[in-house]
Amino acid sequence: MAIIRWLLGRLILLFDALFSPRAPKRAPEQQAQLDEQTKPLALYQYAACPFCVKVRRAMKRQGLNIALVDAKQAEHKQLLQQQGGKVQVPCLRIEDAGETRWLYESGEIIQFLQQRYA
Ligand SMILES: N[C@@H](CCC(=O)N[C@@H](CS)C(=O)NCC(=O)O)C(=O)O
């Protein structure tokens, strides 16, 4: 079972690399401004999780350079569990006006990013 899961993960990564979406072309100052706006965000994720790949592809399509956090690492996993409430990826950490929100569910994360950075 573990081998099948590993193989599926590699296939997902291969597909993602071969058919990688294109980021929109922006002027460097425009991109820098957007990067500044997305600084308070971090995506807790696993490299080969299909739901995480879906969110990363949506981010790429929008040209959002959001920090990626490997939730397999013990310290990150612990923080996700403690502050987010459960170990499930993808999860978007949003620092907003001194408060931290944890947004689960790939569909909701994509919708949030589209609404905020359309
Ligand atoms: N409905 C969720 C499904 C997310 C999900 O099932 N993620 C798996 C990884 S692919 C997970 O976090 N499992 C818990 C774990 O690995 O500990 C979404 O669309 O984001």
PDB file of C-alpha atoms and ligand atoms in Angstrom, residues 46 48-52 54-55 72 77 87-90 104-107 109, ligand 1:
ATOM      1  CA  TYR A  46       2.934  17.922   1.384  1.00  0.00           C
ATOM      2  CA  ALA A  48       2.908  14.925  -3.462  1.00  0.00           C
ATOM      3  CA  CYS A  49      -0.563  15.433  -1.974  1.00  0.00           C
ATOM      4  CA  PRO A  50      -3.050  15.870  -4.861  1.00  0.00           C
ATOM      5  CA  PHE A  51      -5.054  18.522  -2.991  1.00  0.00           C
ATOM      6  CA  CYS A  52      -1.846  20.471  -2.321  1.00  0.00           C
ATOM      7  CA  LYS A  54      -4.249  21.565  -6.930  1.00  0.00           C
ATOM      8  CA  VAL A  55      -3.690  24.626  -4.694  1.00  0.00           C
ATOM      9  CA  LYS A  72       5.754  16.468   7.196  1.00  0.00           C
ATOM     10  CA  LYS A  77       3.102  19.425  11.872  1.00  0.00           C
ATOM     11  CA  VAL A  87      -3.187  17.728  10.774  1.00  0.00           C
ATOM     12  CA  GLN A  88      -4.708  18.089   7.340  1.00  0.00           C
ATOM     13  CA  VAL A  89      -3.116  19.629   4.274  1.00  0.00           C
ATOM     14  CA  PRO A  90      -3.354  21.865   2.386  1.00  0.00           C
ATOM     15  CA  TYR A 104      -8.397  24.243   5.451  1.00  0.00           C
ATOM     16  CA  GLU A 105      -9.886  22.669   2.305  1.00  0.00           C
ATOM     17  CA  SER A 106      -8.254  23.106  -1.112  1.00  0.00           C
ATOM     18  CA  GLY A 107     -11.436  24.498  -2.701  1.00  0.00           C
ATOM     19  CA  ILE A 109      -8.178  28.142  -0.186  1.00  0.00           C
TER      20      ILE A 109
HETATM   21  N1  LIG B   1     -10.988  17.777   1.368  1.00  0.00           N
HETATM   22  C1  LIG B   1      -9.602  18.097   1.653  1.00  0.00           C
HETATM   23  C2  LIG B   1      -8.803  16.815   1.618  1.00  0.00           C
HETATM   24  C3  LIG B   1      -7.371  17.004   2.122  1.00  0.00           C
HETATM   25  C4  LIG B   1      -6.687  15.688   2.459  1.00  0.00           C
HETATM   26  O1  LIG B   1      -7.311  14.608   2.453  1.00  0.00           O
HETATM   27  N2  LIG B   1      -5.405  15.758   2.736  1.00  0.00           N
HETATM   28  C5  LIG B   1      -4.660  14.607   3.188  1.00  0.00           C
HETATM   29  C6  LIG B   1      -3.336  14.514   2.422  1.00  0.00           C
HETATM   30  S1  LIG B   1      -3.570  14.192   0.714  1.00  0.00           S
HETATM   31  C7  LIG B   1      -4.287  14.785   4.647  1.00  0.00           C
HETATM   32  O2  LIG B   1      -3.986  15.881   5.077  1.00  0.00           O
HETATM   33  N3  LIG B   1      -4.308  13.693   5.425  1.00  0.00           N
HETATM   34  C8  LIG B   1      -3.902  13.747   6.818  1.00  0.00           C
HETATM   35  C9  LIG B   1      -2.490  13.315   7.028  1.00  0.00           C
HETATM   36  O3  LIG B   1      -1.783  13.014   6.049  1.00  0.00           O
HETATM   37  O4  LIG B   1      -2.060  13.286   8.190  1.00  0.00           O
HETATM   38  C10 LIG B   1      -9.117  19.159   0.668  1.00  0.00           C
HETATM   39  O5  LIG B   1      -9.681  19.288  -0.432  1.00  0.00           O
HETATM   40  O6  LIG B   1      -8.192  19.898   1.022  1.00  0.00           O
END
